[in-house]
Each structure stands twice: as C-alpha cells, then as structure tokens.
PDB file of C-alpha atoms in Angstrom:
ATOM      1  CA  MET Q   1       0.000   0.000   0.000  1.00 60.00           C
ATOM      2  CA  LYS Q   2       1.353   3.432  -0.978  1.00 66.00           C
ATOM      3  CA  GLN Q   3       2.271   5.793   1.861  1.00 71.00           C
ATOM      4  CA  ARG Q   4       0.400   9.118   1.902  1.00 68.00           C
ATOM      5  CA  ASP Q   5       2.379  12.327   1.500  1.00 76.00           C
ATOM      6  CA  TYR Q   6      -0.177  14.166   3.618  1.00 72.00           C
ATOM      7  CA  PRO Q   7      -2.117  13.369   6.799  1.00 71.00           C
ATOM      8  CA  SER Q   8      -5.599  11.928   6.688  1.00 75.00           C
ATOM      9  CA  ILE Q   9      -8.416  14.192   7.793  1.00 69.00           C
ATOM     10  CA  GLN Q  10      -9.078  11.838  10.726  1.00 71.00           C
ATOM     11  CA  ASP Q  11      -5.483  12.186  11.912  1.00 74.00           C
ATOM     12  CA  THR Q  12      -5.641  15.972  11.630  1.00 68.00           C
ATOM     13  CA  LEU Q  13      -8.967  16.250  13.459  1.00 65.00           C
ATOM     14  CA  ALA Q  14      -7.746  13.955  16.240  1.00 69.00           C
ATOM     15  CA  THR Q  15      -4.989  16.407  17.113  1.00 70.00           C
ATOM     16  CA  ILE Q  16      -7.116  19.542  17.505  1.00 64.00           C
ATOM     17  CA  PRO Q  17     -10.066  20.627  19.650  1.00 62.00           C
ATOM     18  CA  VAL Q  18     -13.501  20.664  18.014  1.00 58.00           C
ATOM     19  CA  ARG Q  19     -13.717  24.457  18.169  1.00 63.00           C
ATOM     20  CA  GLY Q  20     -11.592  25.845  15.347  1.00 63.00           C
ATOM     21  CA  ALA Q  21     -11.356  22.533  13.557  1.00 65.00           C
ATOM     22  CA  SER Q  22     -12.070  24.017  10.117  1.00 75.00           C
ATOM     23  CA  ALA Q  23      -9.257  26.565  10.352  1.00 77.00           C
ATOM     24  CA  ALA Q  24      -6.847  23.927  11.614  1.00 77.00           C
ATOM     25  CA  VAL Q  25      -7.736  21.501   8.841  1.00 77.00           C
ATOM     26  CA  VAL Q  26      -7.331  24.207   6.204  1.00 80.00           C
ATOM     27  CA  ALA Q  27      -3.972  25.303   7.636  1.00 82.00           C
ATOM     28  CA  ARG Q  28      -2.754  21.725   7.789  1.00 79.00           C
ATOM     29  CA  TYR Q  29      -3.751  20.904   4.224  1.00 81.00           C
ATOM     30  CA  LYS Q  30      -2.375  24.185   2.861  1.00 84.00           C
ATOM     31  CA  GLU Q  31       1.038  22.858   3.856  1.00 84.00           C
ATOM     32  CA  PHE Q  32       0.588  20.208   1.158  1.00 84.00           C
ATOM     33  CA  PHE Q  33      -1.983  21.745  -1.212  1.00 83.00           C
ATOM     34  CA  PRO Q  34      -1.641  25.507  -1.844  1.00 79.00           C
ATOM     35  CA  ASN Q  35      -5.073  25.819  -3.482  1.00 81.00           C
ATOM     36  CA  VAL Q  36      -7.358  24.725  -0.608  1.00 81.00           C
ATOM     37  CA  VAL Q  37     -10.724  26.463  -0.797  1.00 78.00           C
ATOM     38  CA  VAL Q  38     -13.275  26.531   2.001  1.00 77.00           C
ATOM     39  CA  MET Q  39     -16.900  27.100   1.099  1.00 78.00           C
ATOM     40  CA  ASN Q  40     -19.378  28.518   3.587  1.00 75.00           C
ATOM     41  CA  TYR Q  41     -22.474  26.330   3.317  1.00 74.00           C
ATOM     42  CA  HIS Q  42     -24.438  28.798   5.434  1.00 77.00           C
ATOM     43  CA  ASP Q  43     -24.007  31.721   3.018  1.00 78.00           C
ATOM     44  CA  LYS Q  44     -27.311  32.007   1.143  1.00 81.00           C
ATOM     45  CA  ARG Q  45     -26.347  34.954  -1.111  1.00 84.00           C
ATOM     46  CA  LYS Q  46     -25.385  32.494  -3.832  1.00 84.00           C
ATOM     47  CA  SER Q  47     -26.449  28.940  -4.518  1.00 85.00           C
ATOM     48  CA  LEU Q  48     -24.061  26.150  -3.615  1.00 85.00           C
ATOM     49  CA  LEU Q  49     -23.524  25.465  -7.320  1.00 87.00           C
ATOM     50  CA  GLU Q  50     -22.697  29.089  -8.069  1.00 88.00           C
ATOM     51  CA  ARG Q  51     -20.260  29.327  -5.156  1.00 87.00           C
ATOM     52  CA  PHE Q  52     -18.590  26.106  -6.238  1.00 87.00           C
ATOM     53  CA  TYR Q  53     -18.268  26.756  -9.979  1.00 88.00           C
ATOM     54  CA  CYS Q  54     -17.790  30.528  -9.834  1.00 89.00           C
ATOM     55  CA  ASP Q  55     -15.746  30.964  -6.645  1.00 87.00           C
ATOM     56  CA  ALA Q  56     -14.071  27.706  -5.650  1.00 86.00           C
ATOM     57  CA  ILE Q  57     -13.063  26.375  -9.065  1.00 86.00           C
ATOM     58  CA  PRO Q  58     -10.721  28.707 -10.929  1.00 80.00           C
ATOM     59  CA  HIS Q  59     -10.921  29.220 -14.674  1.00 87.00           C
ATOM     60  CA  ALA Q  60     -14.422  27.809 -15.244  1.00 89.00           C
ATOM     61  CA  PRO Q  61     -16.158  30.839 -16.802  1.00 91.00           C
ATOM     62  CA  ASN Q  62     -18.478  28.874 -19.102  1.00 93.00           C
ATOM     63  CA  THR Q  63     -19.740  26.609 -16.352  1.00 91.00           C
ATOM     64  CA  CYS Q  64     -20.075  29.578 -14.012  1.00 91.00           C
ATOM     65  CA  LYS Q  65     -22.113  31.468 -16.606  1.00 93.00           C
ATOM     66  CA  ARG Q  66     -24.385  28.461 -17.211  1.00 91.00           C
ATOM     67  CA  VAL Q  67     -24.949  27.941 -13.475  1.00 90.00           C
ATOM     68  CA  LYS Q  68     -25.852  31.616 -13.055  1.00 90.00           C
ATOM     69  CA  GLU Q  69     -28.376  31.293 -15.893  1.00 89.00           C
ATOM     70  CA  MET Q  70     -29.846  28.183 -14.308  1.00 86.00           C
ATOM     71  CA  MET Q  71     -30.143  29.886 -10.922  1.00 83.00           C
ATOM     72  CA  LYS Q  72     -31.739  32.977 -12.481  1.00 82.00           C
ATOM     73  CA  ASN Q  73     -34.376  30.811 -14.160  1.00 78.00           C
ATOM     74  CA  GLU Q  74     -34.875  28.574 -11.123  1.00 71.00           C
ATOM     75  CA  GLY Q  75     -37.852  30.555  -9.829  1.00 60.00           C
ATOM     76  CA  GLU Q  76     -39.586  30.627 -13.194  1.00 54.00           C
ATOM     77  CA  GLU Q  77     -42.125  27.959 -13.990  1.00 52.00           C
ATOM     78  CA  LYS Q  78     -40.551  25.189 -15.984  1.00 52.00           C
ATOM     79  CA  VAL Q  79     -42.773  23.722 -18.635  1.00 51.00           C
ATOM     80  CA  ASN Q  80     -42.146  20.169 -19.650  1.00 51.00           C
ATOM     81  CA  GLY Q  81     -43.649  19.903 -23.129  1.00 49.00           C
ATOM     82  CA  SER Q  82     -43.591  16.116 -23.205  1.00 52.00           C
ATOM     83  CA  TYR Q  83     -45.588  15.989 -19.974  1.00 57.00           C
ATOM     84  CA  ASP Q  84     -48.235  18.370 -21.327  1.00 65.00           C
ATOM     85  CA  ALA Q  85     -48.363  16.384 -24.579  1.00 77.00           C
ATOM     86  CA  VAL Q  86     -49.787  13.423 -22.663  1.00 82.00           C
ATOM     87  CA  TYR Q  87     -52.896  15.455 -21.799  1.00 82.00           C
ATOM     88  CA  GLU Q  88     -53.258  16.618 -25.382  1.00 83.00           C
ATOM     89  CA  GLU Q  89     -52.995  13.022 -26.568  1.00 84.00           C
ATOM     90  CA  LEU Q  90     -55.769  12.074 -24.126  1.00 85.00           C
ATOM     91  CA  THR Q  91     -57.899  14.878 -25.579  1.00 86.00           C
ATOM     92  CA  TYR Q  92     -57.409  13.581 -29.120  1.00 82.00           C
ATOM     93  CA  ALA Q  93     -58.001   9.970 -28.024  1.00 85.00           C
ATOM     94  CA  ALA Q  94     -61.324  11.064 -26.510  1.00 86.00           C
ATOM     95  CA  HIS Q  95     -62.134  12.858 -29.779  1.00 86.00           C
ATOM     96  CA  ARG Q  96     -61.260   9.802 -31.904  1.00 87.00           C
ATOM     97  CA  SER Q  97     -63.384   7.540 -29.715  1.00 87.00           C
ATOM     98  CA  GLY Q  98     -66.364   9.891 -30.099  1.00 88.00           C
ATOM     99  CA  MET Q  99     -66.476  10.962 -26.438  1.00 87.00           C
ATOM    100  CA  ILE Q 100     -65.960  14.635 -27.362  1.00 88.00           C
ATOM    101  CA  ASN Q 101     -65.946  16.702 -30.533  1.00 88.00           C
ATOM    102  CA  VAL Q 102     -62.778  18.770 -30.829  1.00 85.00           C
ATOM    103  CA  HIS Q 103     -63.890  21.446 -33.282  1.00 86.00           C
ATOM    104  CA  SER Q 104     -61.228  24.112 -32.674  1.00 86.00           C
ATOM    105  CA  LYS Q 105     -57.761  24.634 -31.273  1.00 84.00           C
ATOM    106  CA  GLU Q 106     -59.205  26.692 -28.409  1.00 87.00           C
ATOM    107  CA  TYR Q 107     -61.622  23.880 -27.477  1.00 86.00           C
ATOM    108  CA  CYS Q 108     -58.768  21.362 -27.606  1.00 84.00           C
ATOM    109  CA  GLU Q 109     -56.704  23.548 -25.257  1.00 85.00           C
ATOM    110  CA  ALA Q 110     -59.656  23.982 -22.881  1.00 88.00           C
ATOM    111  CA  VAL Q 111     -60.287  20.221 -22.730  1.00 86.00           C
ATOM    112  CA  THR Q 112     -56.567  19.533 -22.285  1.00 84.00           C
ATOM    113  CA  ILE Q 113     -56.439  21.970 -19.346  1.00 85.00           C
ATOM    114  CA  ALA Q 114     -59.522  20.344 -17.838  1.00 85.00           C
ATOM    115  CA  ILE Q 115     -58.000  16.863 -18.156  1.00 83.00           C
ATOM    116  CA  LYS Q 116     -54.750  18.082 -16.614  1.00 80.00           C
ATOM    117  CA  ALA Q 117     -56.639  19.645 -13.689  1.00 79.00           C
ATOM    118  CA  HIS Q 118     -58.633  16.458 -13.078  1.00 73.00           C
TER     119      HIS Q 118
END
C-alpha cells in the first residue's frame, strides 16, 4: 500500500479541539496543497452550485455562466412539453373515440387543461 504524503483528515482532526477545527484543517492541508478552498455552506447569497463553480473552481467561466443562468431561471415555472403532450394526446383519443368533438384549437386547449386539472 502506498504511503500518503499528507495526513488523513481523521489524523488531523484527532490532534485539535472541536472548536476551530475548520481553520486547523485548512492550515494543515495548505502545507501540502496551496489551493485549498473553504466554502461557507451557510451563506445564502449564492447557490451552492454558483459558489462552487464561480468561486471555488478557478478558470471555469463557461460553467459559471451556465450555473448563473440556471439559478436565475430557477424561480420561473418550468414547462415540460412532453408531460403536457400526454394530456393533449388524451384529448385527441377522446375525440377519436367519439367521447368529445374537438372542433377548434381553443376547445382542444380547454379540454386539455380540464384533463390536466382532473
């Protein structure tokens, strides 16, 4: 088994008190890895994804941009066209079987909405 060049996190945590553990772990690992980044999971100003791809990972501008777009659109209603198509197919199946008479696009939409609500 290959010997580690750095201490395990368990070994590091065993040598320090619980209070201040994060700072001690960071300091210890910075001895071996100069690019240690600590993310604050309690900071709600940005999503976890945005903090990770835009702040913690260097040189990832495309991913950062895409994550920001995703987060901006997160509150908007997402429409899944294939899901809505199922209700429209039910409307047309009812029409073909003679249960209803779909005589206009507006009527089809109204019936589809009614089926979806049921």
